[in-house]
Structures are given as structure tokens and as C-alpha cells.
Amino acid sequence: MIGTLCVLIGLLTGTDRLVPAPPRIALAAGVLGAALIIVMEYDTDVPQFTETLYLPLLLATTLGAAWVITTLVPGRTRLVLVVAVYLVFRVVLWVLLTTSGWLAPDLPVAVAGLFLLALPVPLWRWPVAALAVTTLQLLASGTGISSVPPTPVAWSAVGTTTVIIVSMIALTVRPGTRLRSGAAAAALTLLLVALAPPPPAQAHDPGQGTAYGAAQMTVTGDGTGQLTVTITGIRLTDDTDLTPTRLVARRAGEDLTAPLRAQPGTPPPGTFTGELALPSPGLWFVYAQFATGERTLEVWVPVGQQLTGPQSQQRNLYQPVTAATPPPGQILLGAVLLAVSAALTVAAAVTVARRRRVLPPATT
């Protein structure tokens, strides 16, 4: 993601002023889109980290991308066009995926707050745009347009809004102070990390290993998060008996468990059932786990918390991949990749800042 973003910034930096506006606006829209990939796990309703991180990351990525765009494509009307092009792209993507039966990413309503960067008030437009993005995200979460629940967004909005208001007060007291969007984004992110350190990343599926059969997994919901899970039609590749262990529901690093029972009187390998309550809205991943000999097997389906009625899928019954401590070589390689990514990000910011000093003032 960082590599893609830096390549697009490099292309936009290298475009000459004689290049027509449409290609530069398209490149700038690509910069905004590449930056927002960082929060795509939240927009697709499969978060691995706590959802209180979403708003600060959204502010950091949108304001950071906007700072790059306003520097390299001067003109407030052009920024409006860039944001509009990106929003139209996301709407078209949403329509195509939805009509094709796929789960589409959320519509990025909060990005429309960047339109306020076109205001003819250089001193106030950045904090005002940040407040607009925050407000629109709160509305999107509260109305269900965004799959990120309103509670974590509201909690993080307290911290981010405090930083924005303090910045506005500082600008009022010292009108000559320039608000640097990069520093503001860093302050917002560091504030949230200090208030709510993220737990280790936990995807909905640690890894699917060898399949040892298949099963029909049916989940029935009452619309309030209360689920009944039934496993039928089990076909195994061997004659090993299945012993039910538990039901598990996962979302954003949270694990919920419940008993899984065998229904008496059913022929081998049997029919199994259990009940589970999902506490918060969103897409959850529900697992049924079994013990068989020396192996652990599981089957899973994605389930919306507000599911009403039955949902049934034929799925593999597989051996999950267990988490293991990575060897020193992998840890070292990961550290090198993080260092290179940080260096690329800093280099891109420095390049844009230098370009800003040599460009003429932005005009409408």
C-alpha cells in the first residue's frame, strides 16, 4: 500500500504544469484512493484491530492525502474535482459490486468533508475540514451507511475533536501560526494510540489448512444477534468420529464462545447445534469446532449481527492453522520492511514539502 501511494505521489510530483488538468486530477484521485486503502478493512466490515482506530486513521489519511494534492495540484476548485472524482468512483464500484451480488465497501461519506478545504479562509480550512470529516463519519455510523459502529467512532471523536479545537484556539491566539496538516495527523494518531493501545491483529480466520471433509452450516437469527447454529450433512474423508467442542464468533479481535452439542439419535457422523449471542452490529465470523483423534477441525460462515431467518452454506471442514512464534529471520525481515516503509513515507512527505516551497501560491 505504501509503495503504491509513493509511486502515485512520485508521478504527480513529476508532472509538468503544461500537462492537461484531467490526467493530473485523475492521478490526484488515485493518491486519495491509495491512502484510504489503509482503512479498507473497516470499510469492508472485516476489521482486525479495534474500531476506535478508524476515525483517527481516516483523518490522518484523508488530510495527509489532501495536503499532498493541494500542494501538487494547486487551486481550490481542482481539489473539489479530485474529491468528486474519487466519490463518483466509489459510488460506481458500490453499484457494480452490489448488483453482482458481492459485498461492497462502504460509501466513504466522510471524505466529502474535504470539500471544505476549498473555503477561502487559509487559517481555518484545515481544522474545519477535519471537523467536517468527523461529523460526517459520526452521521454515517449512526445511520448505518458506514459499517463501523457509532460507539467506537464517538469515543475516538472525543479525542480527535479535542485536538482539533485546541489547534483552532492556538490559531486564534497566534494568527501567524501555520497549521501543518502532517503534524496534526500525527498528533491525532498518537493521541488515540495513547488512549487505546491496539491489541494484536486478529483476522477472522487465522488460516485454513487441509480439508478433511465438508458440512452444511445453517445459522438462524432473530434480528437482535441471537443465533442458532446447526451443522448437518457432514461428509468426512475417513471414518473418524467427531466430538463437538465449541462455537466461536470473531470480529475485530474479539472472541465469543458457546457450547456446541450433538443431537441425540442422529446417525454418524451426527448433527450438531448450539446458540450464540452477538453483542454488537457488524459482520461476524462464526465457527463450529470439533475434535477428532489428534486433530481439531472447524467450519465457518460470515454472519451479520442483524440476521433474520436462516442462512445456510456448504463449507469445508478443515484443520485450522495454529499461530506460531515466527523465526528470527522473519522478525528481522519484518523490521526491515517497516523501516523501508517508514523511509518511503518520510521521503514522499519531504519531496512534497520541497515542491511546495518552489511552487507559486495556489489560486482559484
PDB file of N, CA and C in Angstrom, residues 96-166:
ATOM      1  N   LEU A  96     -21.751  -1.540  -8.918  1.00  0.00           N
ATOM      2  CA  LEU A  96     -21.359  -2.730  -9.676  1.00  0.00           C
ATOM      3  C   LEU A  96     -21.263  -3.960  -8.778  1.00  0.00           C
ATOM      4  N   LEU A  97     -20.630  -3.816  -7.610  1.00  0.00           N
ATOM      5  CA  LEU A  97     -20.475  -4.962  -6.724  1.00  0.00           C
ATOM      6  C   LEU A  97     -21.815  -5.391  -6.126  1.00  0.00           C
ATOM      7  N   THR A  98     -22.641  -4.426  -5.751  1.00  0.00           N
ATOM      8  CA  THR A  98     -23.924  -4.756  -5.135  1.00  0.00           C
ATOM      9  C   THR A  98     -24.843  -5.461  -6.121  1.00  0.00           C
ATOM     10  N   THR A  99     -24.923  -4.951  -7.341  1.00  0.00           N
ATOM     11  CA  THR A  99     -25.800  -5.571  -8.340  1.00  0.00           C
ATOM     12  C   THR A  99     -25.276  -6.933  -8.775  1.00  0.00           C
ATOM     13  N   SER A 100     -23.966  -7.192  -8.584  1.00  0.00           N
ATOM     14  CA  SER A 100     -23.396  -8.500  -8.925  1.00  0.00           C
ATOM     15  C   SER A 100     -23.505  -9.505  -7.787  1.00  0.00           C
ATOM     16  N   GLY A 101     -24.052  -9.082  -6.652  1.00  0.00           N
ATOM     17  CA  GLY A 101     -24.215  -9.979  -5.532  1.00  0.00           C
ATOM     18  C   GLY A 101     -23.028 -10.052  -4.599  1.00  0.00           C
ATOM     19  N   TRP A 102     -22.051  -9.160  -4.759  1.00  0.00           N
ATOM     20  CA  TRP A 102     -20.877  -9.148  -3.889  1.00  0.00           C
ATOM     21  C   TRP A 102     -21.092  -8.167  -2.744  1.00  0.00           C
ATOM     22  N   LEU A 103     -20.346  -8.380  -1.643  1.00  0.00           N
ATOM     23  CA  LEU A 103     -20.348  -7.414  -0.555  1.00  0.00           C
ATOM     24  C   LEU A 103     -19.485  -6.221  -0.964  1.00  0.00           C
ATOM     25  N   ALA A 104     -20.070  -5.047  -1.013  1.00  0.00           N
ATOM     26  CA  ALA A 104     -19.361  -3.853  -1.476  1.00  0.00           C
ATOM     27  C   ALA A 104     -18.829  -3.061  -0.293  1.00  0.00           C
ATOM     28  N   PRO A 105     -17.690  -2.355  -0.479  1.00  0.00           N
ATOM     29  CA  PRO A 105     -17.200  -1.473   0.590  1.00  0.00           C
ATOM     30  C   PRO A 105     -18.196  -0.361   0.881  1.00  0.00           C
ATOM     31  N   ASP A 106     -18.119   0.150   2.106  1.00  0.00           N
ATOM     32  CA  ASP A 106     -18.987   1.269   2.486  1.00  0.00           C
ATOM     33  C   ASP A 106     -18.737   2.473   1.581  1.00  0.00           C
ATOM     34  N   LEU A 107     -19.771   3.264   1.387  1.00  0.00           N
ATOM     35  CA  LEU A 107     -19.594   4.532   0.678  1.00  0.00           C
ATOM     36  C   LEU A 107     -18.867   5.512   1.603  1.00  0.00           C
ATOM     37  N   PRO A 108     -17.763   6.132   1.141  1.00  0.00           N
ATOM     38  CA  PRO A 108     -16.952   6.998   2.022  1.00  0.00           C
ATOM     39  C   PRO A 108     -17.555   8.380   2.180  1.00  0.00           C
ATOM     40  N   VAL A 109     -18.689   8.447   2.853  1.00  0.00           N
ATOM     41  CA  VAL A 109     -19.411   9.717   3.006  1.00  0.00           C
ATOM     42  C   VAL A 109     -18.535  10.771   3.678  1.00  0.00           C
ATOM     43  N   ALA A 110     -17.730  10.363   4.665  1.00  0.00           N
ATOM     44  CA  ALA A 110     -16.948  11.329   5.436  1.00  0.00           C
ATOM     45  C   ALA A 110     -15.923  12.062   4.578  1.00  0.00           C
ATOM     46  N   VAL A 111     -15.488  11.457   3.481  1.00  0.00           N
ATOM     47  CA  VAL A 111     -14.493  12.108   2.621  1.00  0.00           C
ATOM     48  C   VAL A 111     -15.029  13.417   2.051  1.00  0.00           C
ATOM     49  N   ALA A 112     -16.351  13.546   1.956  1.00  0.00           N
ATOM     50  CA  ALA A 112     -16.935  14.790   1.445  1.00  0.00           C
ATOM     51  C   ALA A 112     -16.578  15.984   2.317  1.00  0.00           C
ATOM     52  N   GLY A 113     -16.141  15.758   3.555  1.00  0.00           N
ATOM     53  CA  GLY A 113     -15.705  16.867   4.401  1.00  0.00           C
ATOM     54  C   GLY A 113     -14.519  17.615   3.820  1.00  0.00           C
ATOM     55  N   LEU A 114     -13.758  16.971   2.928  1.00  0.00           N
ATOM     56  CA  LEU A 114     -12.614  17.638   2.297  1.00  0.00           C
ATOM     57  C   LEU A 114     -13.051  18.763   1.371  1.00  0.00           C
ATOM     58  N   PHE A 115     -14.313  18.791   0.972  1.00  0.00           N
ATOM     59  CA  PHE A 115     -14.788  19.898   0.135  1.00  0.00           C
ATOM     60  C   PHE A 115     -14.577  21.238   0.837  1.00  0.00           C
ATOM     61  N   LEU A 116     -14.605  21.239   2.166  1.00  0.00           N
ATOM     62  CA  LEU A 116     -14.451  22.499   2.899  1.00  0.00           C
ATOM     63  C   LEU A 116     -13.038  23.051   2.814  1.00  0.00           C
ATOM     64  N   LEU A 117     -12.087  22.263   2.307  1.00  0.00           N
ATOM     65  CA  LEU A 117     -10.749  22.807   2.085  1.00  0.00           C
ATOM     66  C   LEU A 117     -10.744  23.832   0.961  1.00  0.00           C
ATOM     67  N   ALA A 118     -11.839  23.936   0.225  1.00  0.00           N
ATOM     68  CA  ALA A 118     -11.948  24.954  -0.823  1.00  0.00           C
ATOM     69  C   ALA A 118     -12.393  26.304  -0.271  1.00  0.00           C
ATOM     70  N   LEU A 119     -12.676  26.374   1.031  1.00  0.00           N
ATOM     71  CA  LEU A 119     -13.077  27.654   1.618  1.00  0.00           C
ATOM     72  C   LEU A 119     -11.953  28.685   1.493  1.00  0.00           C
ATOM     73  N   PRO A 120     -12.275  29.932   1.214  1.00  0.00           N
ATOM     74  CA  PRO A 120     -11.242  30.972   1.063  1.00  0.00           C
ATOM     75  C   PRO A 120     -10.757  31.520   2.400  1.00  0.00           C
ATOM     76  N   VAL A 121     -10.482  30.629   3.353  1.00  0.00           N
ATOM     77  CA  VAL A 121     -10.006  31.032   4.679  1.00  0.00           C
ATOM     78  C   VAL A 121      -8.814  30.143   5.035  1.00  0.00           C
ATOM     79  N   PRO A 122      -7.621  30.467   4.543  1.00  0.00           N
ATOM     80  CA  PRO A 122      -6.460  29.593   4.736  1.00  0.00           C
ATOM     81  C   PRO A 122      -6.198  29.228   6.191  1.00  0.00           C
ATOM     82  N   LEU A 123      -6.510  30.142   7.122  1.00  0.00           N
ATOM     83  CA  LEU A 123      -6.198  29.889   8.520  1.00  0.00           C
ATOM     84  C   LEU A 123      -7.085  28.807   9.124  1.00  0.00           C
ATOM     85  N   TRP A 124      -8.329  28.715   8.666  1.00  0.00           N
ATOM     86  CA  TRP A 124      -9.307  27.853   9.323  1.00  0.00           C
ATOM     87  C   TRP A 124      -9.687  26.609   8.536  1.00  0.00           C
ATOM     88  N   ARG A 125      -9.341  26.546   7.259  1.00  0.00           N
ATOM     89  CA  ARG A 125      -9.942  25.490   6.439  1.00  0.00           C
ATOM     90  C   ARG A 125      -9.521  24.086   6.856  1.00  0.00           C
ATOM     91  N   TRP A 126      -8.286  23.884   7.355  1.00  0.00           N
ATOM     92  CA  TRP A 126      -7.863  22.541   7.743  1.00  0.00           C
ATOM     93  C   TRP A 126      -8.601  22.034   8.976  1.00  0.00           C
ATOM     94  N   PRO A 127      -8.643  22.786  10.081  1.00  0.00           N
ATOM     95  CA  PRO A 127      -9.422  22.282  11.224  1.00  0.00           C
ATOM     96  C   PRO A 127     -10.906  22.165  10.922  1.00  0.00           C
ATOM     97  N   VAL A 128     -11.453  23.081  10.118  1.00  0.00           N
ATOM     98  CA  VAL A 128     -12.872  22.993   9.771  1.00  0.00           C
ATOM     99  C   VAL A 128     -13.140  21.735   8.952  1.00  0.00           C
ATOM    100  N   ALA A 129     -12.249  21.425   7.999  1.00  0.00           N
ATOM    101  CA  ALA A 129     -12.414  20.205   7.200  1.00  0.00           C
ATOM    102  C   ALA A 129     -12.302  18.962   8.079  1.00  0.00           C
ATOM    103  N   ALA A 130     -11.371  18.992   9.052  1.00  0.00           N
ATOM    104  CA  ALA A 130     -11.231  17.852   9.964  1.00  0.00           C
ATOM    105  C   ALA A 130     -12.505  17.649  10.789  1.00  0.00           C
ATOM    106  N   LEU A 131     -13.095  18.734  11.264  1.00  0.00           N
ATOM    107  CA  LEU A 131     -14.353  18.630  12.000  1.00  0.00           C
ATOM    108  C   LEU A 131     -15.474  18.123  11.100  1.00  0.00           C
ATOM    109  N   ALA A 132     -15.457  18.539   9.839  1.00  0.00           N
ATOM    110  CA  ALA A 132     -16.490  18.080   8.903  1.00  0.00           C
ATOM    111  C   ALA A 132     -16.364  16.581   8.647  1.00  0.00           C
ATOM    112  N   VAL A 133     -15.143  16.089   8.462  1.00  0.00           N
ATOM    113  CA  VAL A 133     -14.934  14.649   8.268  1.00  0.00           C
ATOM    114  C   VAL A 133     -15.411  13.876   9.501  1.00  0.00           C
ATOM    115  N   THR A 134     -15.077  14.384  10.694  1.00  0.00           N
ATOM    116  CA  THR A 134     -15.504  13.730  11.934  1.00  0.00           C
ATOM    117  C   THR A 134     -17.021  13.690  12.042  1.00  0.00           C
ATOM    118  N   THR A 135     -17.680  14.824  11.773  1.00  0.00           N
ATOM    119  CA  THR A 135     -19.137  14.898  11.880  1.00  0.00           C
ATOM    120  C   THR A 135     -19.811  13.971  10.885  1.00  0.00           C
ATOM    121  N   LEU A 136     -19.335  13.966   9.641  1.00  0.00           N
ATOM    122  CA  LEU A 136     -19.943  13.104   8.625  1.00  0.00           C
ATOM    123  C   LEU A 136     -19.764  11.627   8.957  1.00  0.00           C
ATOM    124  N   GLN A 137     -18.606  11.270   9.539  1.00  0.00           N
ATOM    125  CA  GLN A 137     -18.410   9.872   9.908  1.00  0.00           C
ATOM    126  C   GLN A 137     -19.342   9.470  11.055  1.00  0.00           C
ATOM    127  N   LEU A 138     -19.530  10.370  12.010  1.00  0.00           N
ATOM    128  CA  LEU A 138     -20.485  10.087  13.083  1.00  0.00           C
ATOM    129  C   LEU A 138     -21.890   9.871  12.517  1.00  0.00           C
ATOM    130  N   LEU A 139     -22.289  10.695  11.562  1.00  0.00           N
ATOM    131  CA  LEU A 139     -23.598  10.539  10.936  1.00  0.00           C
ATOM    132  C   LEU A 139     -23.679   9.241  10.138  1.00  0.00           C
ATOM    133  N   ALA A 140     -22.610   8.924   9.402  1.00  0.00           N
ATOM    134  CA  ALA A 140     -22.608   7.696   8.602  1.00  0.00           C
ATOM    135  C   ALA A 140     -22.696   6.455   9.482  1.00  0.00           C
ATOM    136  N   SER A 141     -21.969   6.470  10.602  1.00  0.00           N
ATOM    137  CA  SER A 141     -22.029   5.327  11.516  1.00  0.00           C
ATOM    138  C   SER A 141     -23.386   5.244  12.206  1.00  0.00           C
ATOM    139  N   GLY A 142     -23.928   6.391  12.593  1.00  0.00           N
ATOM    140  CA  GLY A 142     -25.205   6.399  13.288  1.00  0.00           C
ATOM    141  C   GLY A 142     -26.366   5.969  12.418  1.00  0.00           C
ATOM    142  N   THR A 143     -26.295   6.232  11.106  1.00  0.00           N
ATOM    143  CA  THR A 143     -27.383   5.881  10.199  1.00  0.00           C
ATOM    144  C   THR A 143     -27.176   4.535   9.517  1.00  0.00           C
ATOM    145  N   GLY A 144     -26.027   3.885   9.762  1.00  0.00           N
ATOM    146  CA  GLY A 144     -25.780   2.581   9.158  1.00  0.00           C
ATOM    147  C   GLY A 144     -25.143   2.638   7.786  1.00  0.00           C
ATOM    148  N   ILE A 145     -24.854   3.836   7.273  1.00  0.00           N
ATOM    149  CA  ILE A 145     -24.172   3.930   5.977  1.00  0.00           C
ATOM    150  C   ILE A 145     -22.768   3.350   6.087  1.00  0.00           C
ATOM    151  N   SER A 146     -22.115   3.592   7.214  1.00  0.00           N
ATOM    152  CA  SER A 146     -20.805   3.019   7.496  1.00  0.00           C
ATOM    153  C   SER A 146     -20.982   1.786   8.377  1.00  0.00           C
ATOM    154  N   SER A 147     -20.189   0.742   8.112  1.00  0.00           N
ATOM    155  CA  SER A 147     -20.275  -0.481   8.907  1.00  0.00           C
ATOM    156  C   SER A 147     -19.531  -0.368  10.230  1.00  0.00           C
ATOM    157  N   VAL A 148     -18.787   0.726  10.448  1.00  0.00           N
ATOM    158  CA  VAL A 148     -18.133   0.943  11.734  1.00  0.00           C
ATOM    159  C   VAL A 148     -19.189   1.443  12.723  1.00  0.00           C
ATOM    160  N   PRO A 149     -19.403   0.754  13.846  1.00  0.00           N
ATOM    161  CA  PRO A 149     -20.470   1.147  14.771  1.00  0.00           C
ATOM    162  C   PRO A 149     -20.262   2.552  15.333  1.00  0.00           C
ATOM    163  N   PRO A 150     -21.341   3.227  15.743  1.00  0.00           N
ATOM    164  CA  PRO A 150     -21.223   4.616  16.219  1.00  0.00           C
ATOM    165  C   PRO A 150     -20.473   4.744  17.544  1.00  0.00           C
ATOM    166  N   THR A 151     -20.545   3.731  18.421  1.00  0.00           N
ATOM    167  CA  THR A 151     -19.926   3.873  19.740  1.00  0.00           C
ATOM    168  C   THR A 151     -18.414   4.060  19.668  1.00  0.00           C
ATOM    169  N   PRO A 152     -17.640   3.181  18.976  1.00  0.00           N
ATOM    170  CA  PRO A 152     -16.195   3.424  18.908  1.00  0.00           C
ATOM    171  C   PRO A 152     -15.837   4.705  18.173  1.00  0.00           C
ATOM    172  N   VAL A 153     -16.640   5.077  17.173  1.00  0.00           N
ATOM    173  CA  VAL A 153     -16.378   6.342  16.464  1.00  0.00           C
ATOM    174  C   VAL A 153     -16.589   7.520  17.405  1.00  0.00           C
ATOM    175  N   ALA A 154     -17.639   7.454  18.218  1.00  0.00           N
ATOM    176  CA  ALA A 154     -17.907   8.549  19.161  1.00  0.00           C
ATOM    177  C   ALA A 154     -16.804   8.668  20.206  1.00  0.00           C
ATOM    178  N   TRP A 155     -16.326   7.521  20.728  1.00  0.00           N
ATOM    179  CA  TRP A 155     -15.241   7.565  21.709  1.00  0.00           C
ATOM    180  C   TRP A 155     -13.986   8.200  21.120  1.00  0.00           C
ATOM    181  N   SER A 156     -13.597   7.782  19.916  1.00  0.00           N
ATOM    182  CA  SER A 156     -12.395   8.356  19.319  1.00  0.00           C
ATOM    183  C   SER A 156     -12.617   9.794  18.887  1.00  0.00           C
ATOM    184  N   ALA A 157     -13.881  10.160  18.565  1.00  0.00           N
ATOM    185  CA  ALA A 157     -14.171  11.545  18.177  1.00  0.00           C
ATOM    186  C   ALA A 157     -13.929  12.507  19.329  1.00  0.00           C
ATOM    187  N   VAL A 158     -14.084  12.033  20.562  1.00  0.00           N
ATOM    188  CA  VAL A 158     -13.808  12.901  21.712  1.00  0.00           C
ATOM    189  C   VAL A 158     -12.352  13.353  21.686  1.00  0.00           C
ATOM    190  N   GLY A 159     -11.438  12.414  21.473  1.00  0.00           N
ATOM    191  CA  GLY A 159     -10.013  12.764  21.451  1.00  0.00           C
ATOM    192  C   GLY A 159      -9.632  13.583  20.236  1.00  0.00           C
ATOM    193  N   THR A 160     -10.103  13.170  19.057  1.00  0.00           N
ATOM    194  CA  THR A 160      -9.718  13.891  17.844  1.00  0.00           C
ATOM    195  C   THR A 160     -10.304  15.303  17.823  1.00  0.00           C
ATOM    196  N   THR A 161     -11.546  15.451  18.278  1.00  0.00           N
ATOM    197  CA  THR A 161     -12.160  16.783  18.299  1.00  0.00           C
ATOM    198  C   THR A 161     -11.444  17.691  19.284  1.00  0.00           C
ATOM    199  N   THR A 162     -10.983  17.125  20.400  1.00  0.00           N
ATOM    200  CA  THR A 162     -10.228  17.924  21.368  1.00  0.00           C
ATOM    201  C   THR A 162      -8.967  18.487  20.728  1.00  0.00           C
ATOM    202  N   VAL A 163      -8.244  17.639  19.994  1.00  0.00           N
ATOM    203  CA  VAL A 163      -7.024  18.102  19.321  1.00  0.00           C
ATOM    204  C   VAL A 163      -7.357  19.186  18.298  1.00  0.00           C
ATOM    205  N   ILE A 164      -8.444  19.001  17.543  1.00  0.00           N
ATOM    206  CA  ILE A 164      -8.814  19.985  16.522  1.00  0.00           C
ATOM    207  C   ILE A 164      -9.176  21.324  17.168  1.00  0.00           C
ATOM    208  N   ILE A 165      -9.956  21.280  18.246  1.00  0.00           N
ATOM    209  CA  ILE A 165     -10.367  22.525  18.908  1.00  0.00           C
ATOM    210  C   ILE A 165      -9.170  23.243  19.513  1.00  0.00           C
ATOM    211  N   VAL A 166      -8.248  22.478  20.129  1.00  0.00           N
ATOM    212  CA  VAL A 166      -7.028  23.090  20.671  1.00  0.00           C
ATOM    213  C   VAL A 166      -6.243  23.766  19.553  1.00  0.00           C
TER     214      VAL A 166
END
